[in-house]
GROMACS .gro file of C-alpha atoms in nm:
model
  304
    1MET     CA    1   0.000   0.001   0.000
    2ALA     CA    2   0.129   0.345  -0.090
    3PRO     CA    3   0.211   0.571   0.206
    4ALA     CA    4  -0.052   0.826   0.300
    5ASN     CA    5   0.000   1.178   0.170
    6LYS     CA    6   0.038   1.379   0.488
    7TYR     CA    7  -0.087   1.691   0.306
    8ASP     CA    8  -0.407   1.529   0.185
    9PRO     CA    9  -0.694   1.696   0.379
   10LEU     CA   10  -0.854   1.358   0.427
   11GLU     CA   11  -0.534   1.233   0.591
   12THR     CA   12  -0.446   1.541   0.799
   13ARG     CA   13  -0.784   1.594   0.954
   14ASN     CA   14  -0.657   1.696   1.299
   15GLN     CA   15  -0.499   2.043   1.262
   16HIS     CA   16  -0.339   2.232   1.552
   17TYR     CA   17  -0.384   2.602   1.619
   18VAL     CA   18  -0.125   2.581   1.898
   19PRO     CA   19   0.155   2.366   1.751
   20GLN     CA   20   0.246   2.039   1.913
   21PHE     CA   21   0.611   2.144   1.952
   22TRP     CA   22   0.498   2.446   2.153
   23GLN     CA   23   0.277   2.234   2.379
   24ARG     CA   24   0.556   1.981   2.441
   25ARG     CA   25   0.769   2.261   2.583
   26PHE     CA   26   0.532   2.257   2.883
   27GLY     CA   27   0.594   1.889   2.955
   28PRO     CA   28   0.862   1.709   3.154
   29GLY     CA   29   1.027   1.585   2.835
   30ASN     CA   30   0.842   1.256   2.778
   31GLY     CA   31   0.606   1.395   2.514
   32GLU     CA   32   0.316   1.440   2.757
   33VAL     CA   33   0.180   1.739   2.949
   34TRP     CA   34  -0.051   1.776   3.243
   35THR     CA   35  -0.393   1.907   3.139
   36LEU     CA   36  -0.682   2.069   3.322
   37GLN     CA   37  -1.011   2.022   3.141
   38ASP     CA   38  -1.367   1.951   3.257
   39ASN     CA   39  -1.246   2.010   3.615
   40ARG     CA   40  -1.012   1.713   3.591
   41THR     CA   41  -0.635   1.691   3.570
   42LYS     CA   42  -0.465   1.419   3.369
   43LYS     CA   43  -0.162   1.350   3.153
   44ALA     CA   44  -0.205   1.362   2.779
   45GLY     CA   45  -0.004   1.399   2.461
   46PRO     CA   46  -0.057   1.708   2.247
   47LYS     CA   47  -0.186   1.519   1.944
   48LYS     CA   48  -0.551   1.588   2.027
   49LEU     CA   49  -0.499   1.909   2.227
   50MET     CA   50  -0.556   2.260   2.092
   51SER     CA   51  -0.667   2.139   1.751
   52GLN     CA   52  -0.975   2.120   1.529
   53ASP     CA   53  -1.069   1.904   1.236
   54TRP     CA   54  -0.988   2.059   0.898
   55LEU     CA   55  -0.936   2.404   1.051
   56TYR     CA   56  -0.696   2.512   0.774
   57THR     CA   57  -0.839   2.311   0.487
   58ILE     CA   58  -0.936   2.552   0.208
   59TYR     CA   59  -1.161   2.491  -0.091
   60ASP     CA   60  -1.153   2.619  -0.448
   61ALA     CA   61  -1.459   2.732  -0.643
   62GLY     CA   62  -1.525   2.372  -0.744
   63GLY     CA   63  -1.535   2.255  -0.383
   64ARG     CA   64  -1.201   2.070  -0.406
   65PRO     CA   65  -1.010   2.074  -0.076
   66SER     CA   66  -0.647   2.175  -0.040
   67ASN     CA   67  -0.407   2.142   0.249
   68SER     CA   68  -0.161   2.403   0.122
   69LEU     CA   69  -0.226   2.630   0.421
   70GLU     CA   70  -0.160   2.350   0.672
   71ARG     CA   71   0.155   2.260   0.478
   72ALA     CA   72   0.283   2.618   0.496
   73ALA     CA   73   0.206   2.633   0.870
   74GLY     CA   74   0.421   2.322   0.918
   75HIS     CA   75   0.721   2.497   0.761
   76PHE     CA   76   0.673   2.801   0.985
   77GLU     CA   77   0.640   2.580   1.293
   78ALA     CA   78   0.967   2.400   1.216
   79ARG     CA   79   1.152   2.729   1.204
   80ALA     CA   80   0.977   2.860   1.514
   81ALA     CA   81   1.066   2.543   1.707
   82LYS     CA   82   1.433   2.609   1.638
   83ALA     CA   83   1.404   2.978   1.730
   84PHE     CA   84   1.228   2.890   2.058
   85SER     CA   85   1.493   2.631   2.132
   86ASN     CA   86   1.767   2.890   2.079
   87LEU     CA   87   1.620   3.088   2.369
   88ASP     CA   88   1.651   2.793   2.608
   89THR     CA   89   2.019   2.876   2.659
   90LEU     CA   90   2.049   3.080   2.978
   91GLY     CA   91   2.095   3.446   2.897
   92ALA     CA   92   2.028   3.409   2.524
   93VAL     CA   93   1.816   3.672   2.350
   94GLY     CA   94   1.826   3.517   2.005
   95SER     CA   95   1.977   3.641   1.681
   96VAL     CA   96   1.827   3.942   1.505
   97GLU     CA   97   1.694   3.703   1.243
   98ASP     CA   98   1.527   3.489   1.508
   99GLN     CA   99   1.379   3.795   1.678
  100ILE     CA  100   1.226   3.926   1.354
  101PHE     CA  101   1.092   3.584   1.261
  102LEU     CA  102   0.940   3.529   1.606
  103ARG     CA  103   0.762   3.864   1.581
  104TRP     CA  104   0.614   3.741   1.254
  105PHE     CA  105   0.538   3.394   1.394
  106VAL     CA  106   0.349   3.542   1.689
  107ALA     CA  107   0.148   3.759   1.446
  108PHE     CA  108   0.075   3.449   1.235
  109SER     CA  109  -0.016   3.244   1.544
  110ALA     CA  110  -0.260   3.507   1.667
  111CYS     CA  111  -0.426   3.524   1.324
  112ARG     CA  112  -0.455   3.145   1.292
  113HIS     CA  113  -0.644   3.093   1.620
  114PRO     CA  114  -1.006   2.972   1.574
  115ASP     CA  115  -1.137   3.279   1.758
  116THR     CA  116  -0.962   3.506   1.506
  117LEU     CA  117  -1.070   3.297   1.208
  118SER     CA  118  -1.437   3.301   1.309
  119MET     CA  119  -1.418   3.672   1.388
  120GLY     CA  120  -1.266   3.751   1.048
  121HIS     CA  121  -1.543   3.564   0.866
  122ARG     CA  122  -1.808   3.731   1.080
  123ARG     CA  123  -1.659   4.079   1.049
  124SER     CA  124  -1.643   4.045   0.671
  125LYS     CA  125  -2.017   3.989   0.670
  126GLU     CA  126  -2.070   4.281   0.907
  127LEU     CA  127  -1.866   4.500   0.672
  128ALA     CA  128  -2.088   4.401   0.381
  129VAL     CA  129  -2.393   4.516   0.576
  130ALA     CA  130  -2.222   4.840   0.680
  131LEU     CA  131  -2.119   4.921   0.322
  132ALA     CA  132  -2.468   4.860   0.187
  133ASP     CA  133  -2.611   5.095   0.451
  134ALA     CA  134  -2.498   5.393   0.242
  135PHE     CA  135  -2.855   5.422   0.118
  136ASN     CA  136  -2.987   5.474   0.471
  137GLN     CA  137  -2.733   5.708   0.633
  138PRO     CA  138  -2.593   6.056   0.585
  139LEU     CA  139  -2.223   6.062   0.498
  140SER     CA  140  -2.112   6.166   0.847
  141ASP     CA  141  -2.285   5.868   1.012
  142TYR     CA  142  -2.152   5.639   0.739
  143GLN     CA  143  -1.797   5.751   0.808
  144VAL     CA  144  -1.840   5.680   1.177
  145SER     CA  145  -1.983   5.336   1.102
  146LEU     CA  146  -1.697   5.237   0.872
  147SER     CA  147  -1.435   5.371   1.114
  148THR     CA  148  -1.504   5.067   1.334
  149PHE     CA  149  -1.359   4.858   1.049
  150GLY     CA  150  -1.043   5.069   1.029
  151ILE     CA  151  -1.166   5.262   0.726
  152GLY     CA  152  -1.070   5.629   0.725
  153PRO     CA  153  -1.309   5.917   0.644
  154GLU     CA  154  -1.172   5.972   0.291
  155GLU     CA  155  -1.203   5.606   0.196
  156ALA     CA  156  -1.552   5.597   0.351
  157ALA     CA  157  -1.658   5.900   0.148
  158TRP     CA  158  -1.530   5.734  -0.169
  159ALA     CA  159  -1.723   5.413  -0.087
  160TYR     CA  160  -2.033   5.614  -0.001
  161ASP     CA  161  -2.032   5.789  -0.338
  162LEU     CA  162  -1.958   5.472  -0.532
  163ILE     CA  163  -2.227   5.262  -0.360
  164ARG     CA  164  -2.499   5.524  -0.390
  165ARG     CA  165  -2.450   5.514  -0.768
  166ARG     CA  166  -2.541   5.147  -0.767
  167ASP     CA  167  -2.886   4.998  -0.806
  168GLU     CA  168  -3.000   4.947  -0.446
  169GLU     CA  169  -3.191   4.625  -0.512
  170ALA     CA  170  -2.898   4.465  -0.693
  171LEU     CA  171  -2.660   4.571  -0.414
  172LEU     CA  172  -2.885   4.420  -0.148
  173GLU     CA  173  -2.893   4.093  -0.341
  174GLU     CA  174  -2.513   4.092  -0.341
  175MET     CA  175  -2.512   4.160   0.032
  176ASP     CA  176  -2.751   3.871   0.094
  177ASP     CA  177  -2.519   3.647  -0.109
  178VAL     CA  178  -2.228   3.740   0.117
  179LEU     CA  179  -2.432   3.679   0.431
  180THR     CA  180  -2.522   3.324   0.328
  181ARG     CA  181  -2.168   3.212   0.251
  182PRO     CA  182  -2.044   2.934   0.485
  183PRO     CA  183  -1.704   2.931   0.660
  184ASN     CA  184  -1.562   2.689   0.400
  185ASP     CA  185  -1.666   2.910   0.108
  186ALA     CA  186  -1.397   2.962  -0.159
  187ILE     CA  187  -1.466   3.337  -0.184
  188LEU     CA  188  -1.520   3.418   0.184
  189PRO     CA  189  -1.343   3.144   0.383
  190SER     CA  190  -1.290   3.157   0.756
  191GLN     CA  191  -0.917   3.159   0.678
  192ILE     CA  192  -0.951   3.515   0.543
  193ALA     CA  193  -0.779   3.625   0.867
  194LEU     CA  194  -0.465   3.453   0.738
  195ASP     CA  195  -0.443   3.678   0.435
  196PRO     CA  196  -0.078   3.791   0.407
  197GLU     CA  197  -0.178   4.158   0.435
  198THR     CA  198  -0.360   4.089   0.763
  199ILE     CA  199  -0.063   3.908   0.911
  200GLU     CA  200   0.163   4.189   0.790
  201ARG     CA  201  -0.047   4.451   0.969
  202VAL     CA  202  -0.027   4.254   1.294
  203PHE     CA  203   0.347   4.205   1.247
  204PHE     CA  204   0.410   4.577   1.204
  205GLN     CA  205   0.205   4.642   1.514
  206LEU     CA  206   0.420   4.395   1.709
  207ALA     CA  207   0.737   4.532   1.546
  208ARG     CA  208   0.698   4.840   1.769
  209HIS     CA  209   0.668   4.636   2.090
  210SER     CA  210   0.961   4.582   2.320
  211VAL     CA  211   1.014   4.219   2.414
  212GLU     CA  212   1.145   4.091   2.745
  213ILE     CA  213   1.234   3.724   2.780
  214LEU     CA  214   1.125   3.623   3.129
  215ASP     CA  215   1.284   3.330   3.310
  216ALA     CA  216   1.059   3.162   3.566
  217PRO     CA  217   1.230   3.165   3.906
  218VAL     CA  218   1.303   2.839   4.086
  219GLY     CA  219   0.987   2.690   4.234
  220THR     CA  220   0.757   2.846   3.972
  221ALA     CA  221   0.648   2.752   3.620
  222PHE     CA  222   0.443   2.905   3.341
  223VAL     CA  223   0.126   2.737   3.213
  224LEU     CA  224  -0.036   2.766   2.870
  225GLY     CA  225  -0.401   2.794   2.777
  226ASP     CA  226  -0.566   2.710   2.447
  227THR     CA  227  -0.626   3.083   2.388
  228PRO     CA  228  -0.276   3.217   2.448
  229PHE     CA  229  -0.336   3.562   2.298
  230PRO     CA  230  -0.552   3.846   2.434
  231PRO     CA  231  -0.817   4.004   2.209
  232ASP     CA  232  -0.610   4.325   2.183
  233LEU     CA  233  -0.243   4.260   2.112
  234GLY     CA  234  -0.170   4.632   2.094
  235SER     CA  235  -0.210   4.680   2.468
  236GLY     CA  236   0.072   4.440   2.550
  237PHE     CA  237   0.068   4.081   2.675
  238THR     CA  238   0.284   3.804   2.816
  239LEU     CA  239   0.312   3.487   2.611
  240PRO     CA  240   0.449   3.168   2.772
  241ILE     CA  241   0.666   2.970   2.533
  242SER     CA  242   0.768   2.695   2.779
  243SER     CA  243   0.726   2.612   3.144
  244GLY     CA  244   1.039   2.813   3.213
  245LEU     CA  245   1.013   3.101   2.963
  246ALA     CA  246   0.769   3.370   2.858
  247LEU     CA  247   0.785   3.667   2.623
  248ARG     CA  248   0.653   3.997   2.759
  249TRP     CA  249   0.536   4.230   2.481
  250SER     CA  250   0.501   4.597   2.574
  251PRO     CA  251   0.409   4.888   2.343
  252ALA     CA  252   0.716   5.100   2.274
  253ASP     CA  253   0.718   5.470   2.191
  254SER     CA  254   0.812   5.473   1.825
  255GLU     CA  255   1.124   5.266   1.767
  256MET     CA  256   1.087   4.989   1.512
  257LEU     CA  257   1.219   4.645   1.616
  258PRO     CA  258   1.366   4.743   1.953
  259ASP     CA  259   1.631   4.508   2.097
  260TRP     CA  260   1.515   4.217   2.307
  261THR     CA  261   1.619   4.189   2.670
  262ARG     CA  262   1.613   3.913   2.927
  263ARG     CA  263   1.562   3.899   3.302
  264LEU     CA  264   1.435   3.685   3.587
  265ALA     CA  265   1.059   3.716   3.636
  266THR     CA  266   0.916   3.768   3.982
  267PRO     CA  267   0.690   3.500   4.132
  268THR     CA  268   0.407   3.756   4.113
  269GLU     CA  269   0.463   3.804   3.739
  270VAL     CA  270   0.449   3.429   3.682
  271ALA     CA  271   0.129   3.399   3.889
  272GLU     CA  272  -0.035   3.689   3.702
  273THR     CA  273   0.064   3.548   3.364
  274ASN     CA  274  -0.076   3.207   3.455
  275ARG     CA  275  -0.400   3.360   3.580
  276VAL     CA  276  -0.451   3.539   3.247
  277GLN     CA  277  -0.383   3.214   3.059
  278ALA     CA  278  -0.639   3.032   3.275
  279ASP     CA  279  -0.902   3.305   3.248
  280ASN     CA  280  -0.869   3.331   2.869
  281ALA     CA  281  -0.864   2.957   2.804
  282ALA     CA  282  -1.162   2.816   2.617
  283CYS     CA  283  -1.151   2.471   2.773
  284VAL     CA  284  -0.799   2.343   2.846
  285LEU     CA  285  -0.487   2.452   3.034
  286ILE     CA  286  -0.155   2.265   3.021
  287ALA     CA  287   0.146   2.256   3.252
  288GLN     CA  288   0.459   2.063   3.339
  289ALA     CA  289   0.324   1.945   3.675
  290GLU     CA  290  -0.021   1.878   3.812
  291ALA     CA  291   0.045   2.112   4.105
  292ASP     CA  292   0.077   2.404   3.864
  293LEU     CA  293  -0.285   2.349   3.751
  294LEU     CA  294  -0.455   2.304   4.085
  295PRO     CA  295  -0.496   2.680   4.158
  296PHE     CA  296  -0.719   2.706   3.850
  297LYS     CA  297  -0.969   2.427   3.911
  298SER     CA  298  -1.217   2.693   4.017
  299CYS     CA  299  -1.223   2.855   3.670
  300PRO     CA  300  -1.571   2.811   3.514
  301ASN     CA  301  -1.425   2.783   3.162
  302LEU     CA  302  -1.215   2.486   3.274
  303GLY     CA  303  -1.512   2.290   3.401
  304ALA     CA  304  -1.569   2.412   3.753
   0.00000   0.00000   0.00000
């Protein structure tokens, strides 16, 4: 029998939004991690954790599936695994190349999360409704409405003029067509959030953040939830990359790509970071030791 094609969507059904290599960095080294889910702690491998079926499978206009996006993600993950590993050396801050790539990888990782994918698909439909509303609003209100989508007043005025020249009935039919498109649609897929321009915008936002590599002090450890990123990256956040390391992202004044630094975290910083990971988690939290999970058994989202 011929070997299975690992890029065939029917073969690679289980697709991770938090890579397995990243999850393994929170284990004791035997390929397993401790998990907290449904108010129970247990050991598990990352194969079925932080993943969804066919999450990155895309379809062409003929309905044919492709795994090209999952394949590309695998290449990025391999490079990220090496860059993460380079930071495991005590005192290391990574090469400039690693630092730039990890800024991009964090932007990519935030965009690939299921919450972001579903929001991008939903917001695209909301934008269609907002654009079509040009027939029912004065220009000033229209500009305010479109500003919530990051559209400036000049672009909104241009759209307002263009849309009001259209036949209203035909435009509403087009809007209805957009609203009925499913997440696996070839024209409006849920993976629209992974458009290169979207990732680039997030990258340039993160390019102005300072990054501190935080070492967990002896007797403490970082945990990781299945929703590692906050809704607003621009305000700053701390991202655990192993049980012993986290990256603290803080908005900088104006400098592009500021140098990375490294220091020992305080026990309070570790506890606060872990609390945010637990509070933001959708359903699972992972750690190196069961004891690191016990403080969070009271979280409703983790099954309490």
